[in-house]
mmCIF file of C-alpha atoms in Angstrom:
data_model
loop_
_atom_site.group_PDB
_atom_site.id
_atom_site.type_symbol
_atom_site.label_atom_id
_atom_site.label_comp_id
_atom_site.label_asym_id
_atom_site.label_seq_id
_atom_site.Cartn_x
_atom_site.Cartn_y
_atom_site.Cartn_z
ATOM 1 C CA MET V 1 -10.569 26.407 6.113
ATOM 2 C CA LYS V 2 -8.009 25.397 8.771
ATOM 3 C CA ASP V 3 -10.159 22.462 9.924
ATOM 4 C CA LYS V 4 -9.678 20.903 6.482
ATOM 5 C CA LEU V 5 -5.890 21.147 6.383
ATOM 6 C CA PRO V 6 -3.786 18.007 6.917
ATOM 7 C CA PRO V 7 -1.622 17.869 10.022
ATOM 8 C CA PRO V 8 1.848 19.370 9.711
ATOM 9 C CA TYR V 9 4.808 17.107 9.173
ATOM 10 C CA THR V 10 6.066 17.923 12.671
ATOM 11 C CA ALA V 11 3.118 15.819 14.047
ATOM 12 C CA LEU V 12 4.865 12.686 12.773
ATOM 13 C CA GLN V 13 5.818 10.490 15.732
ATOM 14 C CA ARG V 14 9.588 10.202 16.099
ATOM 15 C CA HIS V 15 10.199 6.519 16.895
ATOM 16 C CA PRO V 16 13.839 5.640 17.492
ATOM 17 C CA MET V 17 14.547 4.651 13.849
ATOM 18 C CA MET V 18 12.794 7.590 12.201
ATOM 19 C CA PRO V 19 15.227 9.856 10.308
ATOM 20 C CA GLN V 20 15.185 13.380 11.693
ATOM 21 C CA ALA V 21 14.059 16.109 9.284
ATOM 22 C CA SER V 22 15.464 19.623 9.587
ATOM 23 C CA HIS V 23 13.190 22.684 9.610
ATOM 24 C CA ASP V 24 13.618 23.154 5.839
ATOM 25 C CA GLU V 25 13.099 19.432 5.052
ATOM 26 C CA ALA V 26 9.892 19.356 7.120
ATOM 27 C CA ALA V 27 8.778 22.536 5.343
ATOM 28 C CA ARG V 28 9.280 20.829 1.937
ATOM 29 C CA PHE V 29 7.187 17.885 3.061
ATOM 30 C CA ASN V 30 4.438 20.286 4.231
ATOM 31 C CA PHE V 31 4.472 21.925 0.797
ATOM 32 C CA LEU V 32 4.236 18.533 -0.943
ATOM 33 C CA THR V 33 1.342 17.415 1.275
ATOM 34 C CA LEU V 34 -0.639 20.489 0.406
ATOM 35 C CA PHE V 35 0.410 20.379 -3.199
ATOM 36 C CA ASN V 36 -0.808 16.736 -3.531
ATOM 37 C CA ARG V 37 -4.060 17.696 -1.842
ATOM 38 C CA TYR V 38 -4.525 20.554 -4.302
ATOM 39 C CA LEU V 39 -3.711 18.352 -7.325
ATOM 40 C CA SER V 40 -6.106 15.617 -6.171
ATOM 41 C CA GLY V 41 -8.921 18.042 -5.333
ATOM 42 C CA GLU V 42 -9.397 21.424 -6.987
ATOM 43 C CA ILE V 43 -6.979 20.898 -9.856
ATOM 44 C CA GLY V 44 -7.846 17.228 -10.345
ATOM 45 C CA ARG V 45 -11.458 18.049 -11.000
ATOM 46 C CA GLY V 46 -10.352 19.785 -14.164
ATOM 47 C CA ASN V 47 -9.629 16.383 -15.701
ATOM 48 C CA ARG V 48 -13.342 15.527 -15.797
ATOM 49 C CA ILE V 49 -14.183 18.959 -17.205
ATOM 50 C CA ALA V 50 -11.571 18.403 -19.924
ATOM 51 C CA TYR V 51 -12.999 14.968 -20.647
ATOM 52 C CA GLU V 52 -16.634 16.002 -20.797
ATOM 53 C CA THR V 53 -16.218 19.249 -22.680
ATOM 54 C CA ARG V 54 -13.363 18.530 -25.079
ATOM 55 C CA VAL V 55 -12.056 14.982 -25.146
ATOM 56 C CA LEU V 56 -15.261 12.987 -25.232
ATOM 57 C CA PRO V 57 -17.053 15.171 -27.862
ATOM 58 C CA ALA V 58 -13.945 14.956 -30.075
ATOM 59 C CA PHE V 59 -13.737 11.203 -29.598
ATOM 60 C CA LYS V 60 -17.397 10.858 -30.696
ATOM 61 C CA VAL V 61 -16.763 12.897 -33.801
ATOM 62 C CA ILE V 62 -13.781 10.815 -34.784
ATOM 63 C CA HIS V 63 -15.119 7.358 -33.909
ATOM 64 C CA GLY V 64 -18.878 7.841 -34.049
ATOM 65 C CA ARG V 65 -19.329 6.190 -30.632
ATOM 66 C CA GLU V 66 -18.519 6.336 -26.926
ATOM 67 C CA PRO V 67 -15.174 4.966 -25.670
ATOM 68 C CA GLU V 68 -15.341 1.220 -25.053
ATOM 69 C CA ASN V 69 -12.622 0.874 -22.417
ATOM 70 C CA ARG V 70 -10.279 2.847 -20.176
ATOM 71 C CA GLU V 71 -7.385 2.518 -22.651
ATOM 72 C CA GLU V 72 -9.253 4.487 -25.307
ATOM 73 C CA ILE V 73 -9.962 7.236 -22.735
ATOM 74 C CA ARG V 74 -6.306 7.309 -21.674
ATOM 75 C CA ILE V 75 -5.003 7.641 -25.246
ATOM 76 C CA ALA V 76 -7.500 10.433 -25.945
ATOM 77 C CA MET V 77 -6.864 12.277 -22.662
ATOM 78 C CA ASN V 78 -3.062 12.137 -23.153
ATOM 79 C CA GLN V 79 -3.589 14.534 -26.072
ATOM 80 C CA ASP V 80 -5.355 17.098 -23.899
ATOM 81 C CA PRO V 81 -3.070 19.939 -22.645
ATOM 82 C CA PHE V 82 -4.759 20.254 -19.244
ATOM 83 C CA HIS V 83 -4.465 16.557 -18.464
ATOM 84 C CA ARG V 84 -0.851 16.561 -19.656
ATOM 85 C CA MET V 85 -0.062 19.479 -17.350
ATOM 86 C CA TRP V 86 -1.819 17.816 -14.403
ATOM 87 C CA SER V 87 0.039 14.512 -15.030
ATOM 88 C CA ALA V 88 3.388 16.299 -15.212
ATOM 89 C CA LEU V 89 2.740 18.098 -11.930
ATOM 90 C CA LYS V 90 1.576 14.963 -10.204
ATOM 91 C CA ARG V 91 4.571 12.943 -11.400
ATOM 92 C CA ASN V 92 6.917 15.735 -10.366
ATOM 93 C CA SER V 93 5.346 15.829 -6.865
ATOM 94 C CA MET V 94 6.237 12.134 -6.432
ATOM 95 C CA GLU V 95 9.807 12.729 -7.605
ATOM 96 C CA MET V 96 10.168 15.718 -5.217
ATOM 97 C CA ARG V 97 8.857 13.554 -2.352
ATOM 98 C CA GLN V 98 11.472 10.903 -3.082
ATOM 99 C CA GLN V 99 14.267 13.490 -3.459
ATOM 100 C CA ASN V 100 13.428 15.139 -0.145
ATOM 101 C CA GLY V 101 13.208 11.842 1.718
ATOM 102 C CA ARG V 102 16.403 10.586 0.141
ATOM 103 C CA GLN V 103 18.215 13.820 1.141
ATOM 104 C CA ILE V 104 17.066 13.422 4.732
ATOM 105 C CA VAL V 105 18.206 9.781 4.910
ATOM 106 C CA LEU V 106 21.525 10.139 3.177
ATOM 107 C CA ARG V 107 22.526 13.040 5.406
ATOM 108 C CA GLN V 108 22.373 10.723 8.448
ATOM 109 C CA LEU V 109 22.893 7.313 6.898
ATOM 110 C CA ASP V 110 25.871 6.378 9.032
ATOM 111 C CA GLU V 111 23.873 6.975 12.203
ATOM 112 C CA LEU V 112 20.793 5.169 10.913
ATOM 113 C CA ASP V 113 22.800 2.137 9.784
ATOM 114 C CA ALA V 114 24.587 1.912 13.139
ATOM 115 C CA ARG V 115 21.322 2.268 15.046
ATOM 116 C CA ALA V 116 19.571 -0.401 12.920
ATOM 117 C CA MET V 117 22.497 -2.823 13.361
ATOM 118 C CA ALA V 118 22.433 -2.358 17.132
ATOM 119 C CA PHE V 119 18.659 -2.908 17.327
ATOM 120 C CA ASN V 120 18.735 -5.955 15.110
ATOM 121 C CA GLU V 121 21.671 -7.656 16.823
ATOM 122 C CA ALA V 122 20.031 -7.201 20.233
ATOM 123 C CA SER V 123 16.419 -8.054 19.338
ATOM 124 C CA GLY V 124 16.691 -11.186 17.249
ATOM 125 C CA LEU V 125 13.674 -9.996 15.186
ATOM 126 C CA LEU V 126 15.539 -10.116 11.797
ATOM 127 C CA GLU V 127 16.194 -13.206 9.718
ATOM 128 C CA LEU V 128 17.817 -12.606 6.337
ATOM 129 C CA ASP V 129 18.436 -15.219 3.676
ATOM 130 C CA PRO V 130 20.932 -14.210 0.952
ATOM 131 C CA SER V 131 19.694 -17.047 -1.275
ATOM 132 C CA VAL V 132 16.327 -15.265 -1.758
ATOM 133 C CA GLU V 133 16.375 -13.552 -5.150
ATOM 134 C CA GLN V 134 14.614 -10.303 -5.813
ATOM 135 C CA PRO V 135 11.831 -11.180 -8.297
ATOM 136 C CA ILE V 136 12.027 -9.427 -11.677
ATOM 137 C CA TYR V 137 8.557 -7.922 -11.235
ATOM 138 C CA ALA V 138 9.772 -6.090 -8.127
ATOM 139 C CA ALA V 139 13.161 -5.072 -9.566
ATOM 140 C CA CYS V 140 12.198 -4.068 -13.098
ATOM 141 C CA VAL V 141 11.399 -0.433 -12.133
ATOM 142 C CA ASP V 142 11.912 1.918 -9.203
ATOM 143 C CA ILE V 143 8.446 1.367 -7.733
ATOM 144 C CA HIS V 144 6.651 4.573 -6.731
ATOM 145 C CA CYS V 145 9.590 6.495 -8.200
ATOM 146 C CA GLN V 146 11.686 5.455 -5.172
ATOM 147 C CA PRO V 147 15.367 5.141 -6.195
ATOM 148 C CA GLY V 148 16.275 1.519 -5.666
ATOM 149 C CA GLY V 149 12.660 0.431 -5.246
ATOM 150 C CA TYR V 150 12.288 -1.430 -1.922
ATOM 151 C CA HIS V 151 15.395 -3.572 -2.256
ATOM 152 C CA GLY V 152 18.222 -1.235 -3.320
ATOM 153 C CA GLY V 153 20.699 0.773 -1.323
ATOM 154 C CA GLU V 154 23.828 2.857 -1.250
ATOM 155 C CA ARG V 155 26.080 0.198 0.209
ATOM 156 C CA GLU V 156 26.069 -3.309 1.601
ATOM 157 C CA GLY V 157 23.712 -3.713 4.560
ATOM 158 C CA ASP V 158 22.240 -0.253 4.615
ATOM 159 C CA VAL V 159 18.689 0.890 5.368
ATOM 160 C CA THR V 160 18.350 3.681 2.817
ATOM 161 C CA VAL V 161 15.161 2.628 1.052
ATOM 162 C CA GLY V 162 13.284 1.536 4.175
ATOM 163 C CA ALA V 163 14.123 4.800 5.904
ATOM 164 C CA ASN V 164 13.165 6.838 2.855
ATOM 165 C CA TYR V 165 9.833 5.036 2.596
ATOM 166 C CA ASP V 166 9.013 5.589 6.274
ATOM 167 C CA VAL V 167 10.113 9.240 6.459
ATOM 168 C CA GLY V 168 7.988 10.328 3.534
ATOM 169 C CA LEU V 169 4.855 8.263 3.920
ATOM 170 C CA PHE V 170 3.236 10.726 6.331
ATOM 171 C CA ALA V 171 3.579 13.501 3.749
ATOM 172 C CA THR V 172 2.413 11.342 0.849
ATOM 173 C CA THR V 173 -0.798 10.394 2.675
ATOM 174 C CA GLY V 174 -1.345 13.754 4.331
ATOM 175 C CA GLY V 175 -1.176 12.118 7.758
ATOM 176 C CA ALA V 176 -4.128 9.891 6.956
ATOM 177 C CA LEU V 177 -2.296 6.828 8.286
ATOM 178 C CA GLY V 178 -1.686 8.415 11.674
ATOM 179 C CA SER V 179 1.439 9.524 13.538
ATOM 180 C CA LEU V 180 3.215 6.192 13.025
ATOM 181 C CA ASN V 181 2.014 5.538 9.448
ATOM 182 C CA ASN V 182 0.247 2.465 10.812
ATOM 183 C CA GLY V 183 -3.410 3.351 10.248
ATOM 184 C CA GLY V 184 -3.852 0.596 7.653
ATOM 185 C CA GLY V 185 -2.759 -2.136 10.038
ATOM 186 C CA GLN V 186 -4.845 -0.647 12.817
ATOM 187 C CA ALA V 187 -7.898 -0.610 10.539
ATOM 188 C CA VAL V 188 -7.474 -4.276 9.683
ATOM 189 C CA VAL V 189 -7.081 -5.224 13.348
ATOM 190 C CA GLY V 190 -10.248 -3.225 14.078
ATOM 191 C CA TRP V 191 -12.122 -5.089 11.271
ATOM 192 C CA VAL V 192 -11.023 -8.495 12.602
ATOM 193 C CA LYS V 193 -11.965 -7.722 16.217
ATOM 194 C CA ALA V 194 -15.346 -6.306 15.187
ATOM 195 C CA ASN V 195 -16.220 -9.287 13.004
ATOM 196 C CA ARG V 196 -14.686 -12.037 15.082
ATOM 197 C CA PRO V 197 -14.557 -10.633 18.624
ATOM 198 C CA ASP V 198 -13.671 -14.023 20.217
ATOM 199 C CA TRP V 199 -11.074 -15.031 17.648
ATOM 200 C CA GLN V 200 -7.526 -15.212 18.942
ATOM 201 C CA PRO V 201 -5.148 -16.072 16.074
ATOM 202 C CA LYS V 202 -1.886 -17.626 17.287
ATOM 203 C CA ARG V 203 0.170 -17.353 14.087
ATOM 204 C CA ILE V 204 -0.129 -14.444 11.634
ATOM 205 C CA LEU V 205 1.723 -14.128 8.304
ATOM 206 C CA ASP V 206 2.078 -10.734 6.598
ATOM 207 C CA VAL V 207 3.243 -11.135 3.002
ATOM 208 C CA GLY V 208 5.014 -8.214 1.313
ATOM 209 C CA CYS V 209 5.486 -6.347 4.613
ATOM 210 C CA THR V 210 8.019 -3.636 3.442
ATOM 211 C CA VAL V 211 8.973 -1.857 6.705
ATOM 212 C CA GLY V 212 6.249 -3.492 8.776
ATOM 213 C CA HIS V 213 4.083 -0.407 9.364
ATOM 214 C CA ASN V 214 0.995 -2.690 8.840
ATOM 215 C CA ALA V 215 2.384 -5.853 10.481
ATOM 216 C CA VAL V 216 3.418 -4.193 13.755
ATOM 217 C CA PRO V 217 -0.231 -3.299 14.581
ATOM 218 C CA PHE V 218 -1.119 -7.049 14.159
ATOM 219 C CA ALA V 219 1.501 -7.885 16.789
ATOM 220 C CA GLU V 220 0.309 -5.102 19.078
ATOM 221 C CA GLY V 221 -3.371 -5.971 18.595
ATOM 222 C CA PHE V 222 -2.806 -9.653 19.276
ATOM 223 C CA PRO V 223 0.072 -9.738 21.798
ATOM 224 C CA ASP V 224 -0.217 -13.508 22.319
ATOM 225 C CA ALA V 225 0.194 -14.225 18.603
ATOM 226 C CA GLU V 226 3.411 -14.904 16.695
ATOM 227 C CA VAL V 227 3.604 -12.517 13.699
ATOM 228 C CA ILE V 228 5.874 -13.350 10.800
ATOM 229 C CA ALA V 229 6.422 -10.473 8.337
ATOM 230 C CA ILE V 230 8.067 -11.510 5.063
ATOM 231 C CA ASP V 231 9.459 -9.669 2.106
ATOM 232 C CA THR V 232 12.140 -10.355 -0.508
ATOM 233 C CA ALA V 233 13.771 -6.966 0.087
ATOM 234 C CA ALA V 234 16.480 -7.216 2.733
ATOM 235 C CA ALA V 235 16.952 -3.430 2.786
ATOM 236 C CA SER V 236 13.366 -2.889 3.859
ATOM 237 C CA LEU V 237 13.479 -5.741 6.363
ATOM 238 C CA ARG V 238 16.562 -4.365 8.090
ATOM 239 C CA TYR V 239 14.821 -1.097 8.717
ATOM 240 C CA GLY V 240 11.489 -2.700 9.546
ATOM 241 C CA ALA V 241 12.944 -5.019 12.205
ATOM 242 C CA ALA V 242 14.878 -2.197 13.790
ATOM 243 C CA ARG V 243 11.806 0.019 13.711
ATOM 244 C CA ALA V 244 9.721 -2.704 15.480
ATOM 245 C CA ALA V 245 12.498 -3.245 18.086
ATOM 246 C CA GLY V 246 12.629 0.487 18.693
ATOM 247 C CA LEU V 247 8.915 0.520 19.306
ATOM 248 C CA GLY V 248 9.304 -2.288 21.878
ATOM 249 C CA VAL V 249 7.423 -4.946 19.878
ATOM 250 C CA LYS V 250 8.718 -8.465 20.592
ATOM 251 C CA ASN V 251 6.201 -10.914 19.142
ATOM 252 C CA ILE V 252 7.144 -10.296 15.518
ATOM 253 C CA ARG V 253 9.873 -11.534 13.199
ATOM 254 C CA PHE V 254 10.986 -10.076 9.891
ATOM 255 C CA VAL V 255 11.970 -12.865 7.542
ATOM 256 C CA GLN V 256 13.457 -12.600 4.043
ATOM 257 C CA ALA V 257 11.312 -14.924 1.922
ATOM 258 C CA SER V 258 9.238 -14.898 -1.228
ATOM 259 C CA GLY V 259 5.494 -15.397 -1.149
ATOM 260 C CA GLU V 260 5.943 -17.714 -4.133
ATOM 261 C CA ASP V 261 7.910 -20.167 -2.002
ATOM 262 C CA LEU V 262 6.746 -20.517 1.600
ATOM 263 C CA SER V 263 8.299 -24.019 1.941
ATOM 264 C CA ARG V 264 9.963 -22.986 5.202
ATOM 265 C CA PHE V 265 6.452 -23.135 6.717
ATOM 266 C CA PRO V 266 4.413 -26.374 6.987
ATOM 267 C CA ASP V 267 0.892 -26.891 5.712
ATOM 268 C CA ASN V 268 -1.935 -25.509 7.833
ATOM 269 C CA HIS V 269 0.433 -23.391 9.904
ATOM 270 C CA PHE V 270 -1.056 -19.892 10.126
ATOM 271 C CA ASP V 271 -4.441 -18.762 11.447
ATOM 272 C CA TRP V 272 -4.308 -15.572 9.355
ATOM 273 C CA VAL V 273 -2.479 -14.580 6.182
ATOM 274 C CA GLN V 274 -2.505 -10.897 5.255
ATOM 275 C CA THR V 275 -1.410 -8.676 2.330
ATOM 276 C CA THR V 276 -1.792 -4.905 2.271
ATOM 277 C CA MET V 277 -1.500 -3.004 -1.007
ATOM 278 C CA PHE V 278 0.639 -5.836 -2.309
ATOM 279 C CA LEU V 279 -1.268 -7.670 -4.990
ATOM 280 C CA HIS V 280 -0.923 -4.761 -7.469
ATOM 281 C CA GLU V 281 2.839 -5.161 -7.270
ATOM 282 C CA LEU V 282 2.657 -8.754 -8.666
ATOM 283 C CA SER V 283 2.975 -10.094 -12.137
ATOM 284 C CA ALA V 284 0.201 -12.242 -13.579
ATOM 285 C CA GLU V 285 2.440 -15.266 -13.352
ATOM 286 C CA SER V 286 3.397 -14.790 -9.712
ATOM 287 C CA MET V 287 -0.032 -13.993 -8.166
ATOM 288 C CA PRO V 288 -1.583 -17.460 -8.570
ATOM 289 C CA LYS V 289 1.584 -19.027 -7.105
ATOM 290 C CA ILE V 290 1.477 -16.713 -4.093
ATOM 291 C CA LEU V 291 -2.254 -17.276 -3.507
ATOM 292 C CA ALA V 292 -1.775 -21.034 -3.724
ATOM 293 C CA GLU V 293 1.027 -20.904 -1.173
ATOM 294 C CA CYS V 294 -1.055 -18.668 1.095
ATOM 295 C CA ARG V 295 -3.815 -21.274 0.992
ATOM 296 C CA ARG V 296 -1.395 -24.137 1.697
ATOM 297 C CA VAL V 297 0.087 -22.540 4.864
ATOM 298 C CA LEU V 298 -3.313 -21.363 6.096
ATOM 299 C CA LYS V 299 -5.152 -23.494 8.634
ATOM 300 C CA PRO V 300 -8.641 -24.765 7.774
ATOM 301 C CA GLY V 301 -10.962 -22.042 9.008
ATOM 302 C CA GLY V 302 -8.191 -19.501 8.782
ATOM 303 C CA LEU V 303 -8.452 -16.018 7.305
ATOM 304 C CA LEU V 304 -6.853 -14.754 4.117
ATOM 305 C CA LEU V 305 -7.263 -10.976 3.683
ATOM 306 C CA HIS V 306 -6.034 -8.709 0.885
ATOM 307 C CA VAL V 307 -6.309 -4.968 1.363
ATOM 308 C CA GLU V 308 -6.320 -3.257 -2.028
ATOM 309 C CA GLN V 309 -7.954 -0.562 -4.170
ATOM 310 C CA PRO V 310 -11.327 -1.557 -5.712
ATOM 311 C CA GLN V 311 -11.234 -3.918 -8.696
ATOM 312 C CA TYR V 312 -12.472 -2.563 -12.012
ATOM 313 C CA GLY V 313 -15.687 -3.991 -13.330
ATOM 314 C CA PRO V 314 -18.939 -3.195 -15.128
ATOM 315 C CA ASP V 315 -20.183 -1.175 -12.127
ATOM 316 C CA MET V 316 -17.172 1.199 -12.242
ATOM 317 C CA PRO V 317 -17.469 3.947 -14.863
ATOM 318 C CA LEU V 318 -14.793 3.866 -17.544
ATOM 319 C CA TYR V 319 -13.687 7.391 -16.660
ATOM 320 C CA GLU V 320 -13.024 6.359 -13.048
ATOM 321 C CA GLN V 321 -11.070 3.297 -14.280
ATOM 322 C CA PHE V 322 -8.949 5.626 -16.417
ATOM 323 C CA ILE V 323 -8.210 7.979 -13.457
ATOM 324 C CA ARG V 324 -7.363 5.030 -11.191
ATOM 325 C CA ASP V 325 -4.996 3.762 -13.872
ATOM 326 C CA TRP V 326 -2.839 6.871 -13.672
ATOM 327 C CA ASP V 327 -0.323 5.242 -11.357
ATOM 328 C CA ALA V 328 0.181 2.358 -13.791
ATOM 329 C CA TYR V 329 1.506 4.674 -16.483
ATOM 330 C CA ASN V 330 2.959 7.574 -14.543
ATOM 331 C CA ASN V 331 4.081 6.356 -11.104
ATOM 332 C CA ASN V 332 6.048 3.220 -11.880
ATOM 333 C CA GLU V 333 3.301 0.731 -11.076
ATOM 334 C CA PRO V 334 3.573 -1.557 -14.086
ATOM 335 C CA PHE V 335 1.128 -4.229 -12.891
ATOM 336 C CA TRP V 336 -1.533 -1.881 -11.442
ATOM 337 C CA SER V 337 -3.846 -1.799 -14.439
ATOM 338 C CA ALA V 338 -3.737 -5.512 -15.256
ATOM 339 C CA MET V 339 -4.235 -6.572 -11.609
ATOM 340 C CA HIS V 340 -7.217 -4.290 -11.029
ATOM 341 C CA GLY V 341 -8.747 -5.402 -14.284
ATOM 342 C CA ILE V 342 -8.887 -9.122 -13.463
ATOM 343 C CA ASP V 343 -11.647 -11.031 -11.705
ATOM 344 C CA LEU V 344 -9.866 -11.350 -8.365
ATOM 345 C CA LYS V 345 -12.591 -13.573 -6.931
ATOM 346 C CA ALA V 346 -12.091 -16.039 -9.804
ATOM 347 C CA VAL V 347 -8.315 -16.006 -9.279
ATOM 348 C CA MET V 348 -8.796 -16.672 -5.565
ATOM 349 C CA ALA V 349 -11.257 -19.474 -6.361
ATOM 350 C CA GLU V 350 -8.692 -21.073 -8.683
ATOM 351 C CA ALA V 351 -6.172 -20.913 -5.844
ATOM 352 C CA GLY V 352 -8.543 -22.970 -3.652
ATOM 353 C CA PHE V 353 -10.818 -20.461 -1.929
ATOM 354 C CA PRO V 354 -14.381 -21.239 -3.072
ATOM 355 C CA MET V 355 -16.663 -18.373 -3.960
ATOM 356 C CA ASP V 356 -19.022 -19.080 -1.069
ATOM 357 C CA HIS V 357 -16.142 -18.669 1.355
ATOM 358 C CA GLN V 358 -15.044 -15.302 -0.069
ATOM 359 C CA PHE V 359 -16.197 -11.806 0.866
ATOM 360 C CA VAL V 360 -15.504 -8.194 0.027
ATOM 361 C CA THR V 361 -15.493 -5.499 2.694
ATOM 362 C CA GLY V 362 -14.345 -1.908 3.209
ATOM 363 C CA VAL V 363 -11.432 -0.707 5.254
ATOM 364 C CA ARG V 364 -10.724 2.974 5.879
ATOM 365 C CA ALA V 365 -7.662 4.095 7.781
ATOM 366 C CA VAL V 366 -8.636 6.904 10.079
ATOM 367 C CA PRO V 367 -6.022 9.068 11.844
ATOM 368 C CA ASP V 368 -5.930 9.444 15.613
ATOM 369 C CA LYS V 369 -8.331 12.323 16.295
ATOM 370 C CA SER V 370 -6.562 13.147 19.548
ATOM 371 C CA LEU V 371 -3.416 13.878 17.473
ATOM 372 C CA PHE V 372 -5.043 15.135 14.274
ATOM 373 C CA PRO V 373 -8.345 16.847 15.161
ATOM 374 C CA ALA V 374 -8.146 18.798 11.910
ATOM 375 C CA SER V 375 -8.270 15.692 9.686
ATOM 376 C CA PRO V 376 -11.927 14.994 8.915
ATOM 377 C CA ASP V 377 -13.396 11.758 7.597
ATOM 378 C CA GLY V 378 -14.551 11.610 4.028
ATOM 379 C CA GLU V 379 -11.655 13.398 2.345
ATOM 380 C CA GLU V 380 -11.308 13.040 -1.389
ATOM 381 C CA GLU V 381 -9.617 9.846 -2.479
ATOM 382 C CA ASP V 382 -6.389 10.100 -4.448
ATOM 383 C CA TYR V 383 -7.119 6.934 -6.439
ATOM 384 C CA GLY V 384 -4.253 4.837 -5.198
ATOM 385 C CA ARG V 385 -2.568 6.748 -2.357
ATOM 386 C CA ALA V 386 -5.465 7.851 -0.140
ATOM 387 C CA ALA V 387 -6.162 5.643 2.827
ATOM 388 C CA ILE V 388 -9.448 4.183 1.537
ATOM 389 C CA TRP V 389 -9.390 0.556 0.461
ATOM 390 C CA ASN V 390 -11.414 -2.513 -0.392
ATOM 391 C CA ALA V 391 -10.508 -5.768 1.276
ATOM 392 C CA TYR V 392 -10.875 -9.108 -0.478
ATOM 393 C CA GLY V 393 -11.023 -11.999 1.913
ATOM 394 C CA ALA V 394 -11.740 -15.689 2.343
ATOM 395 C CA TRP V 395 -12.043 -18.193 5.121
ATOM 396 C CA LYS V 396 -10.273 -21.429 4.223
ATOM 397 C CA PRO V 397 -12.822 -24.231 3.923
ATOM 398 C CA LEU V 398 -12.680 -27.743 5.492
ATOM 399 C CA GLY V 399 -13.011 -27.303 9.209
ATOM 400 C CA PHE V 400 -14.284 -23.771 9.519
ATOM 401 C CA ALA V 401 -17.306 -23.778 11.777
ATOM 402 C CA GLY V 402 -19.301 -20.672 11.256
ATOM 403 C CA SER V 403 -20.643 -18.186 8.761
ATOM 404 C CA THR V 404 -19.033 -15.300 6.955
ATOM 405 C CA SER V 405 -22.255 -13.343 7.274
ATOM 406 C CA GLY V 406 -21.727 -9.810 8.480
ATOM 407 C CA ALA V 407 -18.204 -9.641 7.054
ATOM 408 C CA GLU V 408 -19.252 -7.034 4.529
ATOM 409 C CA LYS V 409 -19.515 -4.330 7.172
ATOM 410 C CA GLU V 410 -17.055 -1.473 6.851
ATOM 411 C CA ILE V 411 -14.859 -0.973 9.899
ATOM 412 C CA SER V 412 -12.664 2.031 10.702
ATOM 413 C CA ALA V 413 -9.788 1.894 13.084
#
């Protein structure tokens, strides 16, 4: 049984900006890691049993037919006592994760703020713009139950939310992103190098970077490239820039900017534009604007890549759509359901990426086996928080010499 346990919280790599957890705080994170694993696995399977043995038969009696969409399943399942219990436990686990992380950060906030200020003043990696407004779709709720979302704070200029995000991500994912929480970025770099081994992008833009745990691997994987990591949330950027400086990364800048307005960058400027688990945070109005701007700043022949959860569609069973929708209604992800229900390929085509230049591939973040030999591949997915993703990509037309054939291959970091 031990070989199936996630690594302990003490295996998290302590980079210079990482808040330090006490023995009891680390123990709480260990409990939450195992609790989430239990809820997603053994206990989570009870949802399907409840659906097949109670909820679906009752639905058929009442309506005389099968459910026609995930919403009908959700409404019916919300009346089932087992599913209500499971949902309450799962929601509570997220709130406990945020409370523990927040406690760790607030206990040492003075030290963290001072360290971040010193790193950022010395490195020159941070560029804040007070005129950038936090979009309503990012500020309307505390995303992921994190107090203050990604943009709030306890006082002017602090790093509370960025530090809280970083200190708890290892526990939330059960170590599946590796000792620096950077397995997603490493997986994308691995995909790019496997599919375009001779490609050397010179300018890379990461949109919606939060604390840069995915953008930093781009800078490390392509040391001759200039990496620009943007976000509207100054609080996350302060921490992210200091984190990168503490890790010794120099070819990256953290810039406060909105993906809806990239006017600071000229046309055809970047070789590669990346988003990672970002599209589902966007409103229906903002997404086409961001995609259009991504296309404008991307060079002909350049790569646009979105790492996300799979889109819903006729090939995905309605029950699975319902389970994947849990975060939309219970984990402060208001745009999750609508975003995963759209035809993303059509939206990208409307933004200027023709269908024949698009592709869908698989990306799986795999932990460093030298650090986590007890973390096997193929663990059960947590439908939104496990490190298993789809990637929706396109090569910008007009000047791209080559084929996208072979891009559908799944690559693990």
